[in-house]
Short mmCIF file of C-alpha atoms in Angstrom, two decimals:
data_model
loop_
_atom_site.label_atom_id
_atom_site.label_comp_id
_atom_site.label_asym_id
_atom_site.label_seq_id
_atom_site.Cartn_x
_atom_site.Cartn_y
_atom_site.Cartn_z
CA UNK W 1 -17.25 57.06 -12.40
CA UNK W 2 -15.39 57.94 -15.21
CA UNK W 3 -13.78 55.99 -18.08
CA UNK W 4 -10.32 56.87 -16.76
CA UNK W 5 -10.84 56.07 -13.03
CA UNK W 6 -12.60 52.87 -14.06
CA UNK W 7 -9.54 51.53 -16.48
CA UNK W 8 -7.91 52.27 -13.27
CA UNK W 9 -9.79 50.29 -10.91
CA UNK W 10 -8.62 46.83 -12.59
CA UNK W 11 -4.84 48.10 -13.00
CA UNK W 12 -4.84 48.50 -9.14
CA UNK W 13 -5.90 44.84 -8.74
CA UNK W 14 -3.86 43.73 -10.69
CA UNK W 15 -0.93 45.85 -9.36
CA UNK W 16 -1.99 44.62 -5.54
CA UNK W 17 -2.42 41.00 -6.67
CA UNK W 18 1.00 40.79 -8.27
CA UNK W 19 2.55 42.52 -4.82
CA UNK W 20 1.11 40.03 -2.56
CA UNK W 21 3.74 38.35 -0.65
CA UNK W 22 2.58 34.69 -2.21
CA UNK W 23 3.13 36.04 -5.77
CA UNK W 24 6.58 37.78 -4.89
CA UNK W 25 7.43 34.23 -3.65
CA UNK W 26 6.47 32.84 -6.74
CA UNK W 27 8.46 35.25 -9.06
CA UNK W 28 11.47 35.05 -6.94
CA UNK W 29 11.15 31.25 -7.06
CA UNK W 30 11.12 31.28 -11.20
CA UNK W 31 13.99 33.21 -11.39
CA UNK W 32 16.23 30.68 -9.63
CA UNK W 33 16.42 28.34 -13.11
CA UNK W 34 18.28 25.58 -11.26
CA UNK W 35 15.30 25.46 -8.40
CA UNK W 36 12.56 25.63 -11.07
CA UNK W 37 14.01 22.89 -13.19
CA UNK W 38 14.67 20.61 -9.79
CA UNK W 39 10.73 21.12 -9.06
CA UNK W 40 9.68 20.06 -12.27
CA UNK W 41 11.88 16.88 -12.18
CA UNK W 42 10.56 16.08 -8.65
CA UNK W 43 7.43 16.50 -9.81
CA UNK W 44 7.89 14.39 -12.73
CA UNK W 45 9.80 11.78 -10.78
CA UNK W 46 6.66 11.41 -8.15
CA UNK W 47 4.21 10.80 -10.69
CA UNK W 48 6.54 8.30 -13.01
CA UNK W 49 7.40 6.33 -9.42
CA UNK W 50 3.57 6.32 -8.15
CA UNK W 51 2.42 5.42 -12.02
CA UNK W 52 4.61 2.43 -11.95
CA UNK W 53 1.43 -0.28 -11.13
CA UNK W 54 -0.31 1.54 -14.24
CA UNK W 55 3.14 1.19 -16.23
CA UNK W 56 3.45 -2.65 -15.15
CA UNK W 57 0.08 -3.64 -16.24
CA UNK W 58 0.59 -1.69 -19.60
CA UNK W 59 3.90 -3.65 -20.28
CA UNK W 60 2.37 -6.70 -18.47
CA UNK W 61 5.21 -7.34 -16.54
CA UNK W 62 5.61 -8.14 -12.99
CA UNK W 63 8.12 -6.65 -11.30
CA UNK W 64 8.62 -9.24 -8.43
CA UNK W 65 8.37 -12.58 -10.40
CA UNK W 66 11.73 -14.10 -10.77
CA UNK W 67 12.28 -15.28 -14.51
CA UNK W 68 15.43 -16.81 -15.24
CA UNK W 69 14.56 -17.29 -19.18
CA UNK W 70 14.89 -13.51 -19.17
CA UNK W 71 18.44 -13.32 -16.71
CA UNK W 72 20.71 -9.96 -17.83
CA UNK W 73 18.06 -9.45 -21.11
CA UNK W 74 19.63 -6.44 -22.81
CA UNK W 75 17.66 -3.37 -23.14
CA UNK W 76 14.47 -3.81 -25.90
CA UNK W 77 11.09 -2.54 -26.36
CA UNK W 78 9.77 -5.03 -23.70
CA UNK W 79 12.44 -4.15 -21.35
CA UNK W 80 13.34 -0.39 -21.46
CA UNK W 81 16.44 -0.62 -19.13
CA UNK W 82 17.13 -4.55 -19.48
CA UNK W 83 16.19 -7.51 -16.58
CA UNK W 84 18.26 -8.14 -13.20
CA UNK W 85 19.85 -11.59 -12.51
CA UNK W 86 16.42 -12.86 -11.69
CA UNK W 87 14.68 -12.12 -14.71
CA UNK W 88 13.11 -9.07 -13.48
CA UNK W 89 12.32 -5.58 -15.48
CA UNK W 90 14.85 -3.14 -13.95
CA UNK W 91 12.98 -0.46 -15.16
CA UNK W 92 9.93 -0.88 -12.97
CA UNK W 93 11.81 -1.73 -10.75
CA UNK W 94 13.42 1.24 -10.34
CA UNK W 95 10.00 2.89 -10.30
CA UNK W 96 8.84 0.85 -7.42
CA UNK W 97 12.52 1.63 -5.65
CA UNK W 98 11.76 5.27 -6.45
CA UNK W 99 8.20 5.02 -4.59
CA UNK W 100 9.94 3.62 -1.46
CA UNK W 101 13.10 5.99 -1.28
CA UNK W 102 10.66 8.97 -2.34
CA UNK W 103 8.15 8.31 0.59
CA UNK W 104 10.78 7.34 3.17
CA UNK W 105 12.37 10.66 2.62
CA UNK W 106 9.04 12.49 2.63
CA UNK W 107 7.92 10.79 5.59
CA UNK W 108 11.25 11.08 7.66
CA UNK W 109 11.92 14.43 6.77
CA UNK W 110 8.23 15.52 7.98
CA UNK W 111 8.35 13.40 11.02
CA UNK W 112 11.61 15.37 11.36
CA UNK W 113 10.52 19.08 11.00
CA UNK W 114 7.12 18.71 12.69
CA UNK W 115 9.22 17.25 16.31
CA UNK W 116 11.81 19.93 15.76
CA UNK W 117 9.15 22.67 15.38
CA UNK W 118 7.38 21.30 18.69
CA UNK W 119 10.77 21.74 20.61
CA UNK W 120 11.82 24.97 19.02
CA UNK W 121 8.38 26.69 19.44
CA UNK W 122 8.28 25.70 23.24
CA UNK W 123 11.76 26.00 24.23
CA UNK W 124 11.81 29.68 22.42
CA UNK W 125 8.21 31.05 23.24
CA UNK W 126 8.33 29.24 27.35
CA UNK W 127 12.11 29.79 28.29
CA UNK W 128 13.50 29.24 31.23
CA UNK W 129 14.32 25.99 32.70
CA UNK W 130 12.06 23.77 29.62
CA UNK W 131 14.38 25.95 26.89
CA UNK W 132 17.50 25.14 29.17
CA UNK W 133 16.80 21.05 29.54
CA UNK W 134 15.12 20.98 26.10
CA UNK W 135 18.58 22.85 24.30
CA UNK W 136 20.82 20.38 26.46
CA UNK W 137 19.13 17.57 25.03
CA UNK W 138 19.26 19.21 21.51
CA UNK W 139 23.22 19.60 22.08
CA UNK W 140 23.59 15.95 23.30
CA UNK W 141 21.77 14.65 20.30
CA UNK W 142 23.74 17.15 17.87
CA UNK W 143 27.10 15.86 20.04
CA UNK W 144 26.08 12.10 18.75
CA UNK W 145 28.32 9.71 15.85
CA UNK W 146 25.02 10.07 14.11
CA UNK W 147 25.84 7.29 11.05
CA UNK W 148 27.46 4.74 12.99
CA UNK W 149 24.58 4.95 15.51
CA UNK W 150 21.88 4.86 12.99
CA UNK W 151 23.96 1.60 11.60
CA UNK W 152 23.52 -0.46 15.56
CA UNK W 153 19.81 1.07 15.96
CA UNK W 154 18.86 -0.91 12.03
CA UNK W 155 20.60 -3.64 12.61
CA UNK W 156 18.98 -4.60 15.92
CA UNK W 157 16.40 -7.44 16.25
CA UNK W 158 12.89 -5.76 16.87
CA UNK W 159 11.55 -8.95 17.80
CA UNK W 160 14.44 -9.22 21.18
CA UNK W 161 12.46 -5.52 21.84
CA UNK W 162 9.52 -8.16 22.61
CA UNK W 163 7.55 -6.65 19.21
CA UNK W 164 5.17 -9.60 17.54
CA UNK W 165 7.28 -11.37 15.22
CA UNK W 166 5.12 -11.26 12.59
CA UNK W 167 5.16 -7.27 12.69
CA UNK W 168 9.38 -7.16 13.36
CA UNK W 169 9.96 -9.51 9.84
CA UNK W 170 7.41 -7.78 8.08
CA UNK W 171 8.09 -5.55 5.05
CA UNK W 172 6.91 -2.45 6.50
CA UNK W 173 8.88 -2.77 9.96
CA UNK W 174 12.41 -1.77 7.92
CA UNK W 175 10.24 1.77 6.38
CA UNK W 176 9.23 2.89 10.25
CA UNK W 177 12.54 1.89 11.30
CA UNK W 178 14.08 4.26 9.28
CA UNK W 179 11.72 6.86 9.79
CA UNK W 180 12.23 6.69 13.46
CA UNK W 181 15.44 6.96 13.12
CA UNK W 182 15.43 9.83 11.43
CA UNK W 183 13.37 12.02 13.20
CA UNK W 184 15.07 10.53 16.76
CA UNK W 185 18.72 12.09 14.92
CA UNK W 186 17.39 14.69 13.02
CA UNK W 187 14.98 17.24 14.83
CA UNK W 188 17.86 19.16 16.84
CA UNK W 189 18.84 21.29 13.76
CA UNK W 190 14.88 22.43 13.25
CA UNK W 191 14.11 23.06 16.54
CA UNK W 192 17.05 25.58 16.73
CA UNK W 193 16.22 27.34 13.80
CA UNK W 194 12.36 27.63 15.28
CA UNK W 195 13.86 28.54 18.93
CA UNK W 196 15.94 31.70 17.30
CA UNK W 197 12.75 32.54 15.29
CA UNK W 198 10.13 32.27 18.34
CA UNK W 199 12.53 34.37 20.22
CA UNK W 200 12.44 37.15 17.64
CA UNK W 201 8.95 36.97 17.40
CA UNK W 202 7.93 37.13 21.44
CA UNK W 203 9.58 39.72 22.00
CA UNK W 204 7.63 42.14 18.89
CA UNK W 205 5.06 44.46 20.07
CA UNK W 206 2.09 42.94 18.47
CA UNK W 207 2.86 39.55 20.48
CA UNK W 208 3.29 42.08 23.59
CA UNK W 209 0.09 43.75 22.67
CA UNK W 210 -1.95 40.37 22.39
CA UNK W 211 -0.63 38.90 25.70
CA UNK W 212 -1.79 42.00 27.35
CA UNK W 213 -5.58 41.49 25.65
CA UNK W 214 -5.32 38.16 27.45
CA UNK W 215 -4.60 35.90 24.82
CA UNK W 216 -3.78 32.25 25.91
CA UNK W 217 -0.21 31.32 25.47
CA UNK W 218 -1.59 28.48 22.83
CA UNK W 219 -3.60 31.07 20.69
CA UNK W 220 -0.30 33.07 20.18
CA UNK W 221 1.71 30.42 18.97
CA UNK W 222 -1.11 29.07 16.90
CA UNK W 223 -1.57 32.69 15.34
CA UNK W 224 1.20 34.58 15.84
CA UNK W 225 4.42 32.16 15.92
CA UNK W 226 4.27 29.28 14.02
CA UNK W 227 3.38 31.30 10.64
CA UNK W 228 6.54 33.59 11.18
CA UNK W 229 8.84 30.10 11.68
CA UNK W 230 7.28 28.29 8.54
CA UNK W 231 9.65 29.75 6.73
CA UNK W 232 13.02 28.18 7.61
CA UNK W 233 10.87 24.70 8.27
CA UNK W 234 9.99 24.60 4.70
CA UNK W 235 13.48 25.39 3.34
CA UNK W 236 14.90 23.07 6.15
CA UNK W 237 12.77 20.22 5.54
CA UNK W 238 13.23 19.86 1.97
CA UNK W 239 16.92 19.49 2.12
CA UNK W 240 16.54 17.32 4.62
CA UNK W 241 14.86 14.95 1.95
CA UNK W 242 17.79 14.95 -0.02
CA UNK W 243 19.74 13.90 2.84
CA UNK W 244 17.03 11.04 3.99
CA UNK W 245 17.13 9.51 0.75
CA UNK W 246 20.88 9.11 0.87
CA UNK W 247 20.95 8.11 3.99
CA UNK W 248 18.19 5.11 3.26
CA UNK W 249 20.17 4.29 0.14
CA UNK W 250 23.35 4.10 2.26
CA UNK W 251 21.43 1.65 5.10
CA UNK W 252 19.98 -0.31 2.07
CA UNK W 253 23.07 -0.92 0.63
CA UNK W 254 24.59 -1.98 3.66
CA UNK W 255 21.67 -4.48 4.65
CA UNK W 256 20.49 -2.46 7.39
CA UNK W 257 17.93 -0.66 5.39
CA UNK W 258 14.70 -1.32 3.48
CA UNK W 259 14.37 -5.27 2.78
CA UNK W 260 13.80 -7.12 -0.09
CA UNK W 261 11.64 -8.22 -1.57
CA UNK W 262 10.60 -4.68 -1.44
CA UNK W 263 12.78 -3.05 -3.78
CA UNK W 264 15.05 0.59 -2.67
CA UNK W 265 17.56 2.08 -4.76
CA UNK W 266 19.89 1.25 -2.05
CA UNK W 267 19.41 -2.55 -2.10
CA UNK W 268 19.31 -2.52 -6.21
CA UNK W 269 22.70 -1.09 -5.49
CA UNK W 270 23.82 -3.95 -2.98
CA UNK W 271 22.13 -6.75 -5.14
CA UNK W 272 24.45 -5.53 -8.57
CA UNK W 273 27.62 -5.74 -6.90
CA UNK W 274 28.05 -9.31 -7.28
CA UNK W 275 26.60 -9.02 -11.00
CA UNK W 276 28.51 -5.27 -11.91
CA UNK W 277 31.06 -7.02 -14.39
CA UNK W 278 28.32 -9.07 -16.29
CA UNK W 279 25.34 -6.02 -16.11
CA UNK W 280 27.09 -2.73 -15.40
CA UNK W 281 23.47 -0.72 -15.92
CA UNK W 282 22.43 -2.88 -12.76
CA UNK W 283 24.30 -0.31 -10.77
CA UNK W 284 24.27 2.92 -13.15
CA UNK W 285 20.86 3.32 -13.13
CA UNK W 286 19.93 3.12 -9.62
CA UNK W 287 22.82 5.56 -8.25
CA UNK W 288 21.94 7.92 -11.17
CA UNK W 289 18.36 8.43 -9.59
CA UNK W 290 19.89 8.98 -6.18
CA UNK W 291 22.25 11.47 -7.67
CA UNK W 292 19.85 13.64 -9.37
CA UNK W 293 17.20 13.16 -6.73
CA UNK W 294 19.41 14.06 -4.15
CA UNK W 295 20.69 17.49 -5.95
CA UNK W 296 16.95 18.20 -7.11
CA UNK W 297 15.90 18.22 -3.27
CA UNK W 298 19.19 20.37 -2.57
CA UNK W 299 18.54 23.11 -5.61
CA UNK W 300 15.29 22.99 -4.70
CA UNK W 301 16.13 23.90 -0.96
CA UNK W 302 18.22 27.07 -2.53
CA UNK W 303 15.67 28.09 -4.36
CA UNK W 304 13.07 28.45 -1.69
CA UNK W 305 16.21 29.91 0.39
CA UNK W 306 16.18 32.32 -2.39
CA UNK W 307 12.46 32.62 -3.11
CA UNK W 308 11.24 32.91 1.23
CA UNK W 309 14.11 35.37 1.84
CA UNK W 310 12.44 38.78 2.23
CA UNK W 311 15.45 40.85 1.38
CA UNK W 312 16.10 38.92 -1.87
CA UNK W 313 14.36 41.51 -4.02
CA UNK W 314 15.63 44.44 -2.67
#
């Protein structure tokens, strides 16, 4: 081979590596400045809010012992963002509030796209009467006074629902509340979006082609369908975080949410009000996180828009 043909040979590689569809994806996404800035802070964000048990034994505080020597402390080296009416660092606890609002909204939202993909794929790829019943349901559920129902399903008693009663007052009975919640409300939009993609992709001749080799019904959705719907699942399901955080914060604040003593933003909110006058960061600092996490998850949802969309290079 010659010297020219082999200085060649890597050029091509490099050429076909930087073409793949993954890397196109990748470009596209760093061009969107306001999505790649939102992923960093997420990023940052997670790891700050999951560090927090590392951070409280480095400033040897505890986050859920009440102090009242240390009531509405201003902000200092010991305390970064002050203490609460009970003595406690707000700081961390904001941390531990972010680990809770962060995972309810990651867990929701999942819950949420992985029901909605189940419906869409089998009402799009089946038809018939199971797309017909499966869509009516879909429109009922859309049809529904989502927040004020969400408001009476948290507030009732699990333990009437004949649940142990140790399990319905425990602290973890408010998080899978909330997720269920969620994905009960929120799968209609996915599954549409995966119905309208399954039906595009049935009907292409290579689906044709591999139900006429005798492929199992299960073997084309595995190969064929799901990895042409990913797409609007991914970009779907991370605004939907956004919108499950908010919507946590929102039962929180009203009570109906996430309980203390586990901390939320939400219920940092609804503990400051009484204390807003006397400790005004009490309130700022909590709703500042659920601004900026909220329009991270929703630049971030643009920017994969942006980044998935094949026609957004051309």
């Amino acid at each position: 081979m010659t010297q020219p043909m082999m200085d060649a040979v890597p050029n091509a590689v490099t050429k076909r590596s930087a073409s793949s569809p993954w890397m196109l994806v990748w470009h596209r996404f760093c061009q969107h400045k306001a999505g790649l800035i939102s992923a960093v802070f997420v990023f940052l964000l997670t790891l700050l809010c999951f560090s927090a048990p590392l951070l409280a034994d480095w400033f040897g505080h505890d986050p859920f012992e009440v102090d009242f020597m240390t009531r509405f402390e201003p902000v200092s080296d010991t305390h970064w963002l002050g203490a609460d009416e009970l003595g406690r660092d707000v700081f961390l606890r904001l941390l531990y509030g972010g680990q809770v609002s962060l995972a309810v909204g990651a867990v929701a939202a999942f819950a949420t796209a992985i029901l909605g993909t189940l419906v869409g794929v089998f009402a799009g790829y089946f038809g018939g009467k199971l797309d017909a019943v499966l869509m009516r349901i879909a429109d009922f559920t859309l049809s529904l006074p989502t927040l004020p129902l969400m408001i009476v399903l948290a507030a009732v008693d699990l333990s009437k629902l004949g649940l142990p009663e140790s399990w319905a007052q425990g602290e973890n009975a408010s998080f899978i509340r909330i997720i269920v919640i969620v994905a009960l409300f929120g799968w209609p939009t996915t599954a549409r979006l995966v119905r309208s993609g399954t039906l595009s992709v049935r009907e292409r001749d290579y689906v044709k082609a591999a139900i006429g080799y005798g492929a199992s019904p299960w073997r084309i959705i595995r190969r064929h369908v799901l990895p042409n719907v990913l797409s609007p699942v991914i970009i779907a399901t991370t605004m939907a975080l956004g919108g499950v955080i908010l919507l946590e914060s929102a039962l929180s604040f009203l009570g109906l949410g996430i309980q203390p003593p586990m901390p939320s933003w939400g219920n940092m909110l609804q503990n400051a009000q009484e204390v807003i006058w006397q400790s005004p960061g009490l309130a700022i600092y909590p709703g500042v996180a659920i601004l900026l996490t909220v329009m991270a998850f929703n630049f971030l949802g643009d920017a994969l828009q942006d980044a998935l969309d094949p026609k957004a290079g051309q």
